Coordinates of C-alpha atoms and ligand atoms in Angstrom, one line a residue:
X2 CA 25.1 -3.8 33.0
X3 CA 22.0 -5.8 34.3
X4 CA 19.2 -3.5 35.7
X5 CA 18.8 -3.7 39.4
X6 CA 15.4 -5.1 39.9
X7 CA 16.0 -5.8 43.6
X8 CA 19.0 -6.0 45.8
X9 CA 20.4 -9.5 46.2
X10 CA 18.5 -11.5 48.8
X11 CA 19.8 -12.2 52.4
X12 CA 18.3 -15.0 54.5
X13 CA 16.8 -14.1 58.0
X14 CA 19.2 -13.8 60.8
X15 CA 17.9 -17.2 62.3
X16 CA 19.0 -18.9 59.0
X17 CA 22.3 -17.1 58.7
X18 CA 23.2 -18.1 62.3
X19 CA 23.0 -21.8 61.2
X20 CA 25.9 -21.2 58.8
X21 CA 29.2 -22.9 60.0
X22 CA 31.4 -20.2 58.5
X23 CA 33.7 -18.0 60.6
X24 CA 31.5 -14.9 60.2
X25 CA 28.6 -16.6 61.9
X26 CA 30.6 -18.7 64.4
X27 CA 33.1 -16.3 65.9
X28 CA 30.8 -14.5 68.2
X29 CA 28.0 -15.3 70.6
X30 CA 24.3 -15.3 69.4
X31 CA 23.5 -11.8 70.6
X32 CA 26.3 -10.2 68.5
X33 CA 25.6 -8.9 64.9
X34 CA 28.8 -10.0 63.1
X35 CA 30.1 -7.5 60.5
X36 CA 33.8 -8.6 60.7
X37 CA 35.5 -11.1 58.4
X38 CA 35.2 -10.7 54.6
X39 CA 32.4 -13.1 53.9
X40 CA 29.0 -12.1 52.3
X41 CA 25.6 -12.8 53.7
X42 CA 23.9 -12.9 50.1
X43 CA 22.5 -16.1 48.8
X44 CA 25.1 -18.0 46.6
X45 CA 24.9 -17.1 42.9
X46 CA 22.6 -19.7 41.2
X47 CA 25.1 -20.6 38.6
X48 CA 27.5 -21.6 41.3
X49 CA 25.0 -23.5 43.3
X50 CA 24.0 -25.4 40.2
X51 CA 27.6 -26.3 39.4
X52 CA 28.1 -27.6 43.0
X53 CA 24.8 -29.5 43.1
X54 CA 25.7 -31.1 39.7
X55 CA 29.1 -32.2 41.2
X56 CA 27.3 -33.8 44.3
X57 CA 24.8 -35.5 42.1
X58 CA 27.6 -36.9 40.0
X59 CA 29.7 -37.9 43.1
X60 CA 32.5 -35.8 41.5
X61 CA 34.4 -35.3 44.6
X62 CA 37.9 -36.5 43.8
X63 CA 41.2 -34.5 43.3
X64 CA 40.8 -31.5 41.2
X65 CA 42.2 -31.4 37.7
X66 CA 40.5 -28.5 36.0
X67 CA 43.7 -26.5 35.2
X68 CA 42.6 -25.8 31.5
X69 CA 39.1 -24.8 32.5
X70 CA 40.4 -22.4 35.2
X71 CA 42.9 -20.8 32.9
X72 CA 40.5 -20.5 30.0
X73 CA 37.6 -19.2 32.1
X74 CA 39.7 -16.6 33.9
X75 CA 41.4 -15.5 30.6
X76 CA 38.1 -14.9 29.0
X77 CA 36.7 -13.1 32.0
X78 CA 39.8 -10.9 32.3
X79 CA 39.6 -10.0 28.6
X80 CA 35.9 -9.1 28.7
X81 CA 36.0 -7.2 32.0
X82 CA 39.3 -5.4 32.0
X83 CA 40.7 -5.8 28.4
X84 CA 43.5 -7.9 30.0
X85 CA 44.7 -10.4 27.2
X86 CA 46.6 -13.1 29.0
X87 CA 47.7 -16.6 28.1
X88 CA 45.4 -19.1 29.6
X89 CA 48.3 -21.4 29.9
X90 CA 50.1 -19.0 32.3
X91 CA 47.3 -19.5 34.9
X92 CA 48.3 -21.9 37.8
X93 CA 45.9 -22.8 40.4
X94 CA 46.8 -22.7 44.2
X95 CA 44.8 -23.5 47.3
X96 CA 44.0 -19.9 48.1
X97 CA 45.5 -16.4 47.9
X98 CA 47.2 -16.8 51.2
X99 CA 48.9 -20.1 50.2
X100 CA 49.8 -18.5 46.8
X101 CA 51.4 -15.5 48.5
X102 CA 53.5 -17.5 51.0
X103 CA 54.7 -19.9 48.3
X104 CA 55.6 -17.0 46.0
X105 CA 57.5 -15.3 48.9
X106 CA 59.4 -18.6 49.5
X107 CA 60.3 -18.7 45.9
X108 CA 61.5 -15.1 45.8
X109 CA 63.2 -14.5 49.1
X110 CA 65.5 -16.3 51.6
X111 CA 64.8 -15.9 55.3
X112 CA 66.0 -12.4 56.5
X113 CA 65.2 -10.7 53.2
X114 CA 63.1 -7.6 53.4
X115 CA 59.4 -7.5 52.1
X116 CA 57.5 -4.3 51.7
X117 CA 53.8 -3.8 52.5
X118 CA 51.6 -0.7 52.7
X119 CA 49.8 -0.5 56.0
X120 CA 47.0 -0.1 56.9
X121 CA 46.7 -3.4 55.0
X122 CA 45.0 -6.8 55.2
X123 CA 46.4 -8.2 58.5
X124 CA 47.6 -11.6 57.1
X125 CA 50.2 -9.7 55.0
X126 CA 52.0 -9.3 58.3
X127 CA 51.6 -12.9 59.0
X128 CA 52.8 -14.1 55.6
X129 CA 56.0 -12.2 56.1
X130 CA 56.4 -13.7 59.6
X131 CA 55.6 -17.2 58.3
X132 CA 58.3 -17.0 55.5
X133 CA 60.9 -15.7 58.1
X134 CA 61.3 -12.6 56.0
X135 CA 61.7 -9.1 57.4
X136 CA 58.9 -6.5 57.3
X137 CA 59.4 -3.1 55.7
X138 CA 56.4 -0.8 56.1
X139 CA 55.7 1.8 53.6
X140 CA 52.4 3.2 54.9
X141 CA 49.7 4.6 52.7
X142 CA 49.0 8.4 53.1
X143 CA 45.8 10.3 53.3
X144 CA 45.4 13.1 50.7
X145 CA 43.6 16.4 51.5
X146 CA 40.2 14.9 50.8
X147 CA 40.9 12.0 53.3
X148 CA 41.4 9.5 50.5
X149 CA 44.1 6.8 51.4
X150 CA 46.6 6.4 48.6
X151 CA 50.0 4.8 47.9
X152 CA 52.8 7.1 49.2
X153 CA 55.2 6.7 46.2
X154 CA 58.0 8.6 47.9
X155 CA 57.8 6.5 51.0
X156 CA 57.6 3.4 48.7
X157 CA 60.7 4.5 46.9
X158 CA 62.5 4.9 50.2
X159 CA 61.5 1.4 51.3
X160 CA 62.8 0.1 47.8
X161 CA 66.1 1.7 48.5
X162 CA 66.5 -0.8 51.3
X163 CA 66.8 -3.6 48.7
X164 CA 63.8 -5.6 49.5
X165 CA 63.4 -8.9 47.7
X166 CA 59.6 -8.5 47.3
X167 CA 56.7 -6.0 47.6
X168 CA 53.2 -7.2 48.2
X169 CA 50.8 -4.8 46.5
X170 CA 47.2 -4.8 47.5
X171 CA 45.0 -3.7 44.6
X172 CA 42.1 -3.0 45.3
X173 CA 43.4 -2.2 48.8
X174 CA 41.8 -3.8 51.8
X175 CA 40.8 -2.2 54.2
X176 CA 40.6 1.3 52.7
X177 CA 38.8 0.3 49.5
X178 CA 41.2 2.2 47.2
X179 CA 41.5 1.2 43.6
X180 CA 45.0 2.4 42.7
X181 CA 45.0 4.4 39.4
X182 CA 47.1 3.4 36.3
X183 CA 49.6 6.3 36.9
X184 CA 50.3 5.2 40.4
X185 CA 50.8 1.7 39.3
X186 CA 53.1 2.7 36.3
X187 CA 55.2 4.4 38.9
X188 CA 55.3 1.3 41.1
X189 CA 56.4 -0.8 38.1
X190 CA 59.1 1.7 37.2
X191 CA 60.4 1.7 40.8
X192 CA 60.4 -2.1 40.9
X193 CA 62.6 -2.1 37.7
X194 CA 64.9 0.5 39.0
X195 CA 65.4 -1.1 42.4
X196 CA 65.0 -4.7 41.2
X197 CA 62.1 -5.6 43.5
X198 CA 59.7 -8.4 42.7
X199 CA 56.0 -7.5 43.0
X200 CA 53.3 -9.9 44.3
X201 CA 50.1 -8.2 43.2
X202 CA 47.2 -9.4 45.4
X203 CA 44.1 -8.7 43.1
X204 CA 41.6 -10.8 45.0
X205 CA 39.2 -7.8 45.3
X206 CA 39.5 -6.9 41.6
X207 CA 36.0 -8.3 40.6
X208 CA 34.6 -6.1 43.3
X209 CA 35.5 -2.7 41.8
X210 CA 32.2 -0.7 42.2
X211 CA 30.5 1.7 39.9
X212 CA 32.6 4.9 39.5
X213 CA 36.2 3.3 39.7
X214 CA 38.3 1.5 37.1
X215 CA 40.5 -1.4 37.8
X216 CA 43.9 -1.7 36.1
X217 CA 45.4 -5.2 36.3
X218 CA 49.1 -4.6 37.1
X219 CA 50.2 -7.1 34.4
X220 CA 48.5 -5.0 31.7
X221 CA 51.0 -2.2 32.3
X222 CA 54.2 -2.0 30.2
X223 CA 57.2 -3.6 31.9
X224 CA 55.0 -5.2 34.6
X225 CA 55.3 -8.7 33.2
X226 CA 59.1 -8.7 33.9
X227 CA 58.8 -7.8 37.6
X228 CA 55.4 -8.9 38.8
X229 CA 53.2 -11.9 39.5
X230 CA 49.5 -11.6 40.2
X231 CA 47.2 -13.4 42.6
X232 CA 43.5 -13.5 41.6
X233 CA 40.5 -15.5 42.8
X234 CA 36.6 -15.7 42.6
X235 CA 36.5 -16.2 46.3
X236 CA 35.7 -12.7 47.5
X237 CA 33.3 -11.7 44.7
X238 CA 31.3 -14.8 44.7
X239 CA 31.8 -15.8 48.4
X240 CA 33.7 -18.9 47.9
X241 CA 36.5 -18.6 50.5
X242 CA 35.7 -22.0 52.1
X243 CA 36.1 -23.9 48.9
X244 CA 39.8 -23.2 48.4
X245 CA 40.9 -22.2 45.0
X246 CA 42.9 -19.2 43.6
X247 CA 45.0 -18.5 40.7
X248 CA 48.6 -17.3 40.1
X249 CA 49.1 -15.5 36.7
X250 CA 52.6 -14.7 35.4
X251 CA 54.3 -14.0 32.1
X252 CA 57.3 -16.0 30.9
X253 CA 59.8 -13.6 32.4
X254 CA 58.5 -14.5 35.9
X255 CA 57.6 -18.1 35.2
X256 CA 60.7 -19.5 37.1
X257 CA 59.3 -17.9 40.3
X258 CA 56.1 -19.8 39.8
X259 CA 57.8 -23.0 38.8
X260 CA 59.8 -22.9 42.0
X261 CA 56.5 -23.3 44.1
X262 CA 56.0 -26.9 45.6
X263 CA 55.1 -29.2 42.7
X264 CA 52.5 -30.9 45.0
X265 CA 50.5 -27.7 45.1
X266 CA 48.2 -28.9 42.4
X267 CA 46.9 -31.6 44.7
X268 CA 46.0 -29.1 47.4
X269 CA 43.2 -27.3 45.5
X270 CA 39.6 -27.7 46.6
X271 CA 37.7 -29.4 43.7
X272 CA 34.4 -27.6 44.7
X273 CA 36.5 -24.4 44.8
X274 CA 37.8 -25.1 41.3
X275 CA 34.3 -26.0 39.9
X276 CA 32.8 -22.8 41.5
X277 CA 35.6 -20.7 40.1
X278 CA 35.0 -21.9 36.5
X279 CA 31.3 -21.4 36.9
X280 CA 31.9 -17.9 38.4
X281 CA 34.3 -16.7 35.6
X282 CA 32.4 -18.5 32.8
X283 CA 28.8 -17.6 33.7
X284 CA 28.7 -15.5 36.9
X285 CA 28.9 -11.9 35.4
X286 CA 25.1 -11.2 35.4
X287 CA 25.0 -12.0 39.1
X288 CA 28.2 -10.1 39.7
X289 CA 26.6 -7.0 38.1
X290 CA 23.6 -7.3 40.5
X291 CA 26.1 -7.7 43.4
X292 CA 27.8 -4.4 42.3
X293 CA 24.5 -2.6 42.3
X294 CA 23.6 -4.1 45.7
X295 CA 26.9 -3.1 47.2
X296 CA 26.6 0.4 45.7
X297 CA 23.3 0.8 47.3
X298 CA 24.5 -0.6 50.6
X299 CA 27.5 1.8 50.7
X300 CA 25.1 4.7 50.2
X301 CA 22.8 3.4 53.0
X302 CA 25.8 3.1 55.2
X303 CA 27.0 6.7 54.5
X304 CA 23.4 7.9 55.5
X305 CA 23.1 5.7 58.5
X306 CA 26.5 6.9 59.8
X307 CA 25.6 10.5 59.3
X308 CA 22.4 10.0 61.2
X309 CA 23.7 7.8 64.1
X310 CA 27.4 8.3 64.3
X311 CA 28.1 11.7 62.9
X312 CA 31.6 11.9 64.4
X313 CA 32.7 8.8 62.4
X314 CA 34.2 9.5 59.0
X315 CA 34.1 7.1 56.0
X316 CA 35.6 7.6 52.5
X317 CA 33.1 5.4 50.5
X318 CA 35.2 2.5 49.3
X319 CA 35.8 2.4 45.5
X320 CA 35.9 -1.4 45.7
X321 CA 35.1 -4.3 48.1
X322 CA 32.2 -4.5 50.6
X323 CA 34.5 -3.3 53.4
X324 CA 34.3 0.2 55.0
X325 CA 37.1 1.7 56.8
X326 CA 35.6 3.8 59.6
X327 CA 37.7 6.6 61.3
X328 CA 36.4 6.9 64.8
X329 CA 39.3 9.1 66.1
X330 CA 37.1 12.0 66.7
X331 CA 34.5 10.3 68.9
X332 CA 36.8 9.6 71.7
X333 CA 36.6 5.8 71.8
X334 CA 40.4 5.4 71.9
X335 CA 42.8 3.4 69.8
X336 CA 40.6 0.4 69.7
X337 CA 37.0 1.4 69.1
X338 CA 36.2 -2.1 68.1
X339 CA 36.1 -3.2 71.8
X340 CA 33.5 -0.5 72.7
X341 CA 31.2 -1.5 69.8
X342 CA 31.5 -5.2 70.7
X343 CA 31.0 -4.7 74.4
X344 CA 28.3 -2.0 74.4
X345 CA 26.6 -2.4 71.0
X346 CA 27.2 -6.2 70.5
X347 CA 28.3 -5.5 67.0
X348 CA 31.4 -7.2 65.8
X349 CA 33.9 -5.4 63.5
X350 CA 37.5 -5.9 62.6
X351 CA 39.9 -4.0 64.9
X352 CA 41.8 -1.2 63.0
X353 CA 45.2 -1.8 64.7
X354 CA 45.2 -5.4 63.2
X355 CA 45.9 -3.7 59.8
X356 CA 49.0 -2.0 61.2
X357 CA 49.7 1.1 63.3
X358 CA 47.9 3.6 61.0
X359 CA 44.7 1.5 61.7
X360 CA 44.6 2.8 65.4
X361 CA 41.3 4.5 66.1
X362 CA 39.7 2.8 63.1
X363 CA 37.4 -0.2 62.6
X364 CA 36.5 -2.1 59.4
X365 CA 32.9 -2.8 58.8
X366 CA 31.6 -5.4 56.4
X367 CA 28.4 -4.2 54.6
X368 CA 27.7 -7.3 52.4
X369 CA 24.5 -8.0 54.3
X370 CA 20.8 -6.9 54.2
X371 CA 19.7 -3.3 54.7
X372 CA 17.9 -4.5 57.8
X373 CA 21.0 -6.0 59.4
X374 CA 23.1 -3.1 58.5
X375 CA 20.8 -0.4 59.8
X376 CA 20.3 -2.4 63.1
X377 CA 24.1 -2.6 63.5
X378 CA 24.7 1.1 62.9
X379 CA 21.7 2.1 65.2
X380 CA 23.2 0.0 67.9
X381 CA 26.7 1.4 67.4
X382 CA 25.1 4.9 67.7
X383 CA 23.2 4.1 70.8
X384 CA 26.3 2.7 72.4
X385 CA 28.2 6.0 72.3
X386 CA 25.4 8.4 73.0
Ligands
PLP402 C1 43.6 -8.6 50.2 C2 43.3 -10.0 50.6 N1 44.1 -11.0 50.2 C3 43.8 -12.3 50.5 C4 42.7 -12.7 51.2 C5 42.5 -14.1 51.6 O1 42.2 -14.8 50.5 P1 42.2 -16.4 50.5 O2 41.0 -16.7 51.4 O3 42.1 -16.8 49.1 O4 43.5 -16.9 51.1 C6 41.8 -11.6 51.5 C7 40.6 -12.0 52.3 O5 39.8 -11.2 52.7 C8 42.1 -10.3 51.2 O6 41.3 -9.3 51.6

């Protein structure tokens, strides 16, 4: 891993506020925004170079980088996670949300049950609604140390209701859990036993931080026959606006991918595809610096919370730049996000948006500078004093 010479740079607030992206446009100018999963760090130079080169060459037509996408992701997955996959099995899609919705449409008919694990990324609820399937919730459980985990008994009960699909979030947003190989082996065994197809959302996989180990679902025995994975460079290299993600499947599940709309290939952002190839091919040294920066920031966040908000509890996330803050013991009610927005002028994601177990929680995005992070937590602390 590259040594951390300095944390990744972040522009001044005045410059950040000129961005047109959701994080910086959703709230008025006096609010410090730490909600939606975008990062404040300057773009990785290899990606900026790839995009500049495309602009210089007027390379702005429809994207046709299928082979480069498959090859670059296969090489990255082999090097990073020892995941040997066939580059030809990688199919680009507009983004993970579009991929998940189209996979649900391939796997289910309206009215079929789909299992998810709240608290979980809010759009999982929306994808189920959009495909007119039926939600079955198998909530995570908190173990004795407070760590949120898959509840495999609850999951099995949900699978007994004969769902057509299960959307797994690994690593899990918002709790930051990296499910371990034993848990995932059980998930695969349950999927075989109850004939449930798994859509494994692995968008946060490149953001597994020091101390945790990521297991790609499709590397586990038997997973190829029941699961399809969704991956992307968009979270780890901050490319969400460029629109490109990848579906990975083995021959046994290829018919599900083949049933997605054939016109999908025309709906990929070419800048997204170019940036994705650059990220997977040459973006690892920058990614290592990002991990070290996020590792530092999560430690800074823990110490800021103990100083300014001692009643708020946080399990340091094993992955992502999203911290799941349990505010239940400081008396700010089911929706602490409102109090922090109104009194501290700090924007966070509301816990209940992630499902009922999110009541009394907020999600804080710490992919920012030490300065912005400390100002946000100081303001939050002052607001409840
Ligand atoms: C678990 C998870 N899946 C999907 C997405 C959205 O991905 P995309 O922008 O590629 O649709 C996010 C965004 O934060 C996410 O956290």
